[in-house]
PDB file of C-alpha atoms in Angstrom:
ATOM      1  CA  MET L 213      89.518 138.516  66.783  1.00  0.00           C
ATOM      2  CA  GLU L 214      88.442 134.876  66.884  1.00  0.00           C
ATOM      3  CA  ASP L 215      91.757 133.820  65.264  1.00  0.00           C
ATOM      4  CA  LYS L 216      93.716 135.581  67.999  1.00  0.00           C
ATOM      5  CA  ASN L 217      91.645 133.889  70.723  1.00  0.00           C
ATOM      6  CA  LEU L 218      92.116 130.500  69.049  1.00  0.00           C
ATOM      7  CA  ILE L 219      95.887 131.042  68.835  1.00  0.00           C
ATOM      8  CA  LEU L 220      95.976 132.148  72.481  1.00  0.00           C
ATOM      9  CA  ILE L 221      93.969 129.114  73.649  1.00  0.00           C
ATOM     10  CA  THR L 222      96.160 126.776  71.575  1.00  0.00           C
ATOM     11  CA  ALA L 223      99.317 128.323  73.028  1.00  0.00           C
ATOM     12  CA  ILE L 224      97.987 127.929  76.574  1.00  0.00           C
ATOM     13  CA  ILE L 225      97.143 124.266  75.923  1.00  0.00           C
ATOM     14  CA  VAL L 226     100.588 123.581  74.433  1.00  0.00           C
ATOM     15  CA  ILE L 227     102.307 125.265  77.392  1.00  0.00           C
ATOM     16  CA  ALA L 228     100.161 123.280  79.853  1.00  0.00           C
ATOM     17  CA  ILE L 229     100.986 119.977  78.116  1.00  0.00           C
ATOM     18  CA  ALA L 230     104.697 120.855  78.082  1.00  0.00           C
ATOM     19  CA  ALA L 231     104.592 121.739  81.787  1.00  0.00           C
ATOM     20  CA  VAL L 232     102.903 118.433  82.644  1.00  0.00           C
ATOM     21  CA  ALA L 233     105.463 116.528  80.549  1.00  0.00           C
ATOM     22  CA  VAL L 234     108.371 118.266  82.291  1.00  0.00           C
ATOM     23  CA  LEU L 235     106.800 117.551  85.681  1.00  0.00           C
ATOM     24  CA  LEU L 236     106.345 113.861  84.827  1.00  0.00           C
ATOM     25  CA  ILE L 237     109.923 113.524  83.615  1.00  0.00           C
ATOM     26  CA  ALA L 238     111.275 115.308  86.688  1.00  0.00           C
ATOM     27  CA  THR L 239     109.158 113.121  88.991  1.00  0.00           C
ATOM     28  CA  GLN L 240     110.389 109.949  87.275  1.00  0.00           C
ATOM     29  CA  ASN L 241     114.018 111.011  87.636  1.00  0.00           C
ATOM     30  CA  ILE L 242     113.563 111.931  91.282  1.00  0.00           C
ATOM     31  CA  SER L 243     111.801 108.678  92.133  1.00  0.00           C
ATOM     32  CA  ALA L 244     114.461 106.624  90.322  1.00  0.00           C
ATOM     33  CA  GLU L 245     117.217 108.405  92.252  1.00  0.00           C
ATOM     34  CA  GLU L 246     115.366 108.047  95.557  1.00  0.00           C
ATOM     35  CA  GLN L 247     114.623 104.329  95.151  1.00  0.00           C
ATOM     36  CA  SER L 248     115.682 102.423  98.244  1.00  0.00           C
ATOM     37  CA  TYR L 249     117.006  98.882  98.067  1.00  0.00           C
ATOM     38  CA  THR L 250     117.355  95.938 100.369  1.00  0.00           C
ATOM     39  CA  THR L 251     119.618  92.918 100.118  1.00  0.00           C
ATOM     40  CA  MET L 252     118.006  89.544  99.584  1.00  0.00           C
ATOM     41  CA  ALA L 253     119.615  86.094  99.714  1.00  0.00           C
ATOM     42  CA  LEU L 254     119.047  83.977  96.640  1.00  0.00           C
ATOM     43  CA  SER L 255     120.860  80.963  98.099  1.00  0.00           C
ATOM     44  CA  ASN L 256     123.422  80.191 100.771  1.00  0.00           C
ATOM     45  CA  THR L 257     126.054  81.624  98.410  1.00  0.00           C
ATOM     46  CA  SER L 258     124.471  84.568  96.587  1.00  0.00           C
ATOM     47  CA  ILE L 259     122.739  87.837  97.397  1.00  0.00           C
ATOM     48  CA  ILE L 260     121.140  90.551  95.295  1.00  0.00           C
ATOM     49  CA  GLU L 261     119.720  94.040  95.838  1.00  0.00           C
ATOM     50  CA  VAL L 262     116.021  94.537  95.143  1.00  0.00           C
ATOM     51  CA  PRO L 263     113.816  97.614  95.540  1.00  0.00           C
ATOM     52  CA  ILE L 264     112.046  97.969  98.868  1.00  0.00           C
ATOM     53  CA  THR L 265     108.367  97.267  98.265  1.00  0.00           C
ATOM     54  CA  THR L 266     105.289  95.837  99.900  1.00  0.00           C
ATOM     55  CA  MET L 267     104.153  94.169  96.683  1.00  0.00           C
ATOM     56  CA  ALA L 268     106.754  91.407  96.374  1.00  0.00           C
ATOM     57  CA  PHE L 269     106.521  87.746  97.198  1.00  0.00           C
ATOM     58  CA  LYS L 270     108.919  84.826  97.342  1.00  0.00           C
ATOM     59  CA  SER L 271     108.280  81.154  96.775  1.00  0.00           C
ATOM     60  CA  SER L 272     110.060  77.966  95.800  1.00  0.00           C
ATOM     61  CA  ASP L 273     109.066  74.765  94.079  1.00  0.00           C
ATOM     62  CA  ASP L 274     109.799  71.057  94.429  1.00  0.00           C
ATOM     63  CA  TYR L 275     112.757  71.389  92.042  1.00  0.00           C
ATOM     64  CA  GLY L 276     114.597  73.753  94.402  1.00  0.00           C
ATOM     65  CA  ILE L 277     113.962  76.778  92.186  1.00  0.00           C
ATOM     66  CA  ARG L 278     113.312  80.028  94.048  1.00  0.00           C
ATOM     67  CA  TYR L 279     111.070  82.764  92.693  1.00  0.00           C
ATOM     68  CA  TYR L 280     110.869  86.443  93.584  1.00  0.00           C
ATOM     69  CA  ALA L 281     108.201  88.650  91.994  1.00  0.00           C
ATOM     70  CA  ASP L 282     107.906  92.388  92.568  1.00  0.00           C
ATOM     71  CA  GLY L 283     104.743  93.691  90.908  1.00  0.00           C
ATOM     72  CA  GLU L 284     105.376  97.283  91.904  1.00  0.00           C
ATOM     73  CA  ASN L 285     108.773  97.477  90.179  1.00  0.00           C
ATOM     74  CA  ASN L 286     108.138  94.863  87.476  1.00  0.00           C
ATOM     75  CA  LEU L 287     111.115  92.816  88.607  1.00  0.00           C
ATOM     76  CA  ASN L 288     111.204  89.009  88.660  1.00  0.00           C
ATOM     77  CA  ILE L 289     114.128  86.891  89.787  1.00  0.00           C
ATOM     78  CA  THR L 290     114.351  83.138  89.423  1.00  0.00           C
ATOM     79  CA  SER L 291     117.296  81.340  90.990  1.00  0.00           C
ATOM     80  CA  PHE L 292     118.603  77.820  91.372  1.00  0.00           C
ATOM     81  CA  ASN L 293     121.612  76.488  93.244  1.00  0.00           C
ATOM     82  CA  SER L 294     122.551  72.965  92.229  1.00  0.00           C
ATOM     83  CA  GLN L 295     124.378  72.251  95.500  1.00  0.00           C
ATOM     84  CA  GLU L 296     121.505  72.978  97.846  1.00  0.00           C
ATOM     85  CA  GLY L 297     119.939  69.544  97.727  1.00  0.00           C
ATOM     86  CA  ALA L 298     118.362  70.030  94.333  1.00  0.00           C
ATOM     87  CA  THR L 299     117.948  67.368  91.692  1.00  0.00           C
ATOM     88  CA  LEU L 300     119.034  67.206  88.065  1.00  0.00           C
ATOM     89  CA  GLU L 301     115.413  67.887  87.180  1.00  0.00           C
ATOM     90  CA  GLY L 302     115.800  71.268  88.892  1.00  0.00           C
ATOM     91  CA  GLY L 303     118.639  72.210  86.564  1.00  0.00           C
ATOM     92  CA  ALA L 304     116.629  71.111  83.549  1.00  0.00           C
ATOM     93  CA  GLN L 305     113.596  73.044  84.770  1.00  0.00           C
ATOM     94  CA  MET L 306     115.678  76.183  85.334  1.00  0.00           C
ATOM     95  CA  ALA L 307     117.069  75.899  81.793  1.00  0.00           C
ATOM     96  CA  ALA L 308     113.528  75.506  80.438  1.00  0.00           C
ATOM     97  CA  ILE L 309     112.404  78.652  82.296  1.00  0.00           C
ATOM     98  CA  ARG L 310     115.400  80.587  80.924  1.00  0.00           C
ATOM     99  CA  ASP L 311     114.717  79.377  77.381  1.00  0.00           C
ATOM    100  CA  ALA L 312     111.017  80.274  77.592  1.00  0.00           C
ATOM    101  CA  VAL L 313     111.798  83.799  78.829  1.00  0.00           C
ATOM    102  CA  GLN L 314     114.484  84.426  76.236  1.00  0.00           C
ATOM    103  CA  LEU L 315     112.546  82.884  73.328  1.00  0.00           C
ATOM    104  CA  GLU L 316     112.411  85.367  70.442  1.00  0.00           C
ATOM    105  CA  SER L 317     114.648  87.775  72.355  1.00  0.00           C
ATOM    106  CA  THR L 318     117.570  89.527  70.794  1.00  0.00           C
ATOM    107  CA  PRO L 319     120.817  90.324  72.588  1.00  0.00           C
ATOM    108  CA  ILE L 320     121.780  93.928  73.154  1.00  0.00           C
ATOM    109  CA  VAL L 321     125.033  95.050  74.723  1.00  0.00           C
ATOM    110  CA  THR L 322     125.073  97.903  77.227  1.00  0.00           C
ATOM    111  CA  ASP L 323     127.740 100.598  77.436  1.00  0.00           C
ATOM    112  CA  ASP L 324     129.601  98.586  80.075  1.00  0.00           C
ATOM    113  CA  ASN L 325     129.586  95.343  78.018  1.00  0.00           C
ATOM    114  CA  ILE L 326     126.679  93.555  79.717  1.00  0.00           C
ATOM    115  CA  THR L 327     124.645  91.374  77.376  1.00  0.00           C
ATOM    116  CA  VAL L 328     120.930  91.841  77.972  1.00  0.00           C
ATOM    117  CA  TYR L 329     118.194  90.083  76.027  1.00  0.00           C
ATOM    118  CA  GLN L 330     115.107  92.001  74.937  1.00  0.00           C
ATOM    119  CA  ASN L 331     111.923  90.524  73.575  1.00  0.00           C
ATOM    120  CA  PRO L 332     110.836  92.897  70.782  1.00  0.00           C
ATOM    121  CA  ASN L 333     107.171  91.920  71.198  1.00  0.00           C
ATOM    122  CA  THR L 334     106.837  92.298  74.973  1.00  0.00           C
ATOM    123  CA  LYS L 335     109.658  94.853  75.512  1.00  0.00           C
ATOM    124  CA  VAL L 336     110.830  92.745  78.469  1.00  0.00           C
ATOM    125  CA  TYR L 337     114.538  92.571  79.304  1.00  0.00           C
ATOM    126  CA  SER L 338     116.322  89.560  80.783  1.00  0.00           C
ATOM    127  CA  ILE L 339     119.757  88.467  81.954  1.00  0.00           C
ATOM    128  CA  PHE L 340     120.756  84.917  82.797  1.00  0.00           C
ATOM    129  CA  THR L 341     123.899  84.663  84.865  1.00  0.00           C
ATOM    130  CA  GLY L 342     125.575  82.390  87.325  1.00  0.00           C
ATOM    131  CA  ASN L 343     128.693  81.351  89.135  1.00  0.00           C
ATOM    132  CA  ASP L 344     130.463  78.024  88.563  1.00  0.00           C
ATOM    133  CA  THR L 345     132.156  78.096  91.967  1.00  0.00           C
ATOM    134  CA  THR L 346     128.979  78.604  94.005  1.00  0.00           C
ATOM    135  CA  HIS L 347     126.703  76.750  91.537  1.00  0.00           C
ATOM    136  CA  ASP L 348     124.223  79.629  91.416  1.00  0.00           C
ATOM    137  CA  ASN L 349     122.039  80.221  88.359  1.00  0.00           C
ATOM    138  CA  ILE L 350     120.073  83.477  88.260  1.00  0.00           C
ATOM    139  CA  LEU L 351     117.507  84.778  85.779  1.00  0.00           C
ATOM    140  CA  ILE L 352     116.513  88.440  86.165  1.00  0.00           C
ATOM    141  CA  VAL L 353     113.535  89.736  84.170  1.00  0.00           C
ATOM    142  CA  SER L 354     112.112  93.258  84.065  1.00  0.00           C
ATOM    143  CA  SER L 355     110.345  95.687  81.789  1.00  0.00           C
ATOM    144  CA  ASN L 356     112.639  98.370  83.221  1.00  0.00           C
ATOM    145  CA  LEU L 357     116.222  98.149  81.979  1.00  0.00           C
ATOM    146  CA  ASP L 358     117.593 100.288  84.837  1.00  0.00           C
ATOM    147  CA  SER L 359     116.016  98.025  87.490  1.00  0.00           C
ATOM    148  CA  LEU L 360     117.321  94.937  85.708  1.00  0.00           C
ATOM    149  CA  LEU L 361     120.863  96.299  85.501  1.00  0.00           C
ATOM    150  CA  HIS L 362     120.858  97.491  89.111  1.00  0.00           C
ATOM    151  CA  ALA L 363     119.870  94.021  90.302  1.00  0.00           C
ATOM    152  CA  TYR L 364     122.441  92.351  88.051  1.00  0.00           C
ATOM    153  CA  ARG L 365     125.289  94.626  89.119  1.00  0.00           C
ATOM    154  CA  SER L 366     124.465  94.091  92.789  1.00  0.00           C
ATOM    155  CA  ILE L 367     124.843  90.286  92.748  1.00  0.00           C
ATOM    156  CA  TRP L 368     127.469  89.015  95.161  1.00  0.00           C
ATOM    157  CA  TYR L 369     128.685  85.420  95.343  1.00  0.00           C
ATOM    158  CA  GLY L 370     130.327  83.828  98.361  1.00  0.00           C
ATOM    159  CA  GLU L 371     129.574  82.191 101.690  1.00  0.00           C
ATOM    160  CA  ILE L 372     126.765  84.067 103.408  1.00  0.00           C
ATOM    161  CA  ASP L 373     126.583  84.255 107.192  1.00  0.00           C
ATOM    162  CA  PHE L 374     122.955  84.193 108.235  1.00  0.00           C
TER     163      PHE L 374
END
């Protein structure tokens, strides 16, 4: 009799764990599909979509580098436009930031031919991109590949009317 009770209790526990796992997966998929975005200017010539959040902040430094950090969605964007009054030191600093982020990272190619770098130790993804015409340089970093790719695919270059 005790063996039957033990089997029954084990089955109930397994079913409960499976139900919780299914619920968590379903909740993740729903929240990813329901994520709302807003458009943010990176410079006078580039914009990007970022998740709507109350946990993000923007700043810039003396080199003309702009920083965006979203702690809720683990999304960081660093940008530099060499025509917006920045110095050569700004370009060098931006390159140093890119190199530090992508140090020890390995390139992976997505299904739609986008090269993403992943650090195998931190599991952080990054993309460095830019536009020669507008002089924008953009580094996107995230622990979530979907968030990183959404931001990357949303970049638009051109004259922005504020």
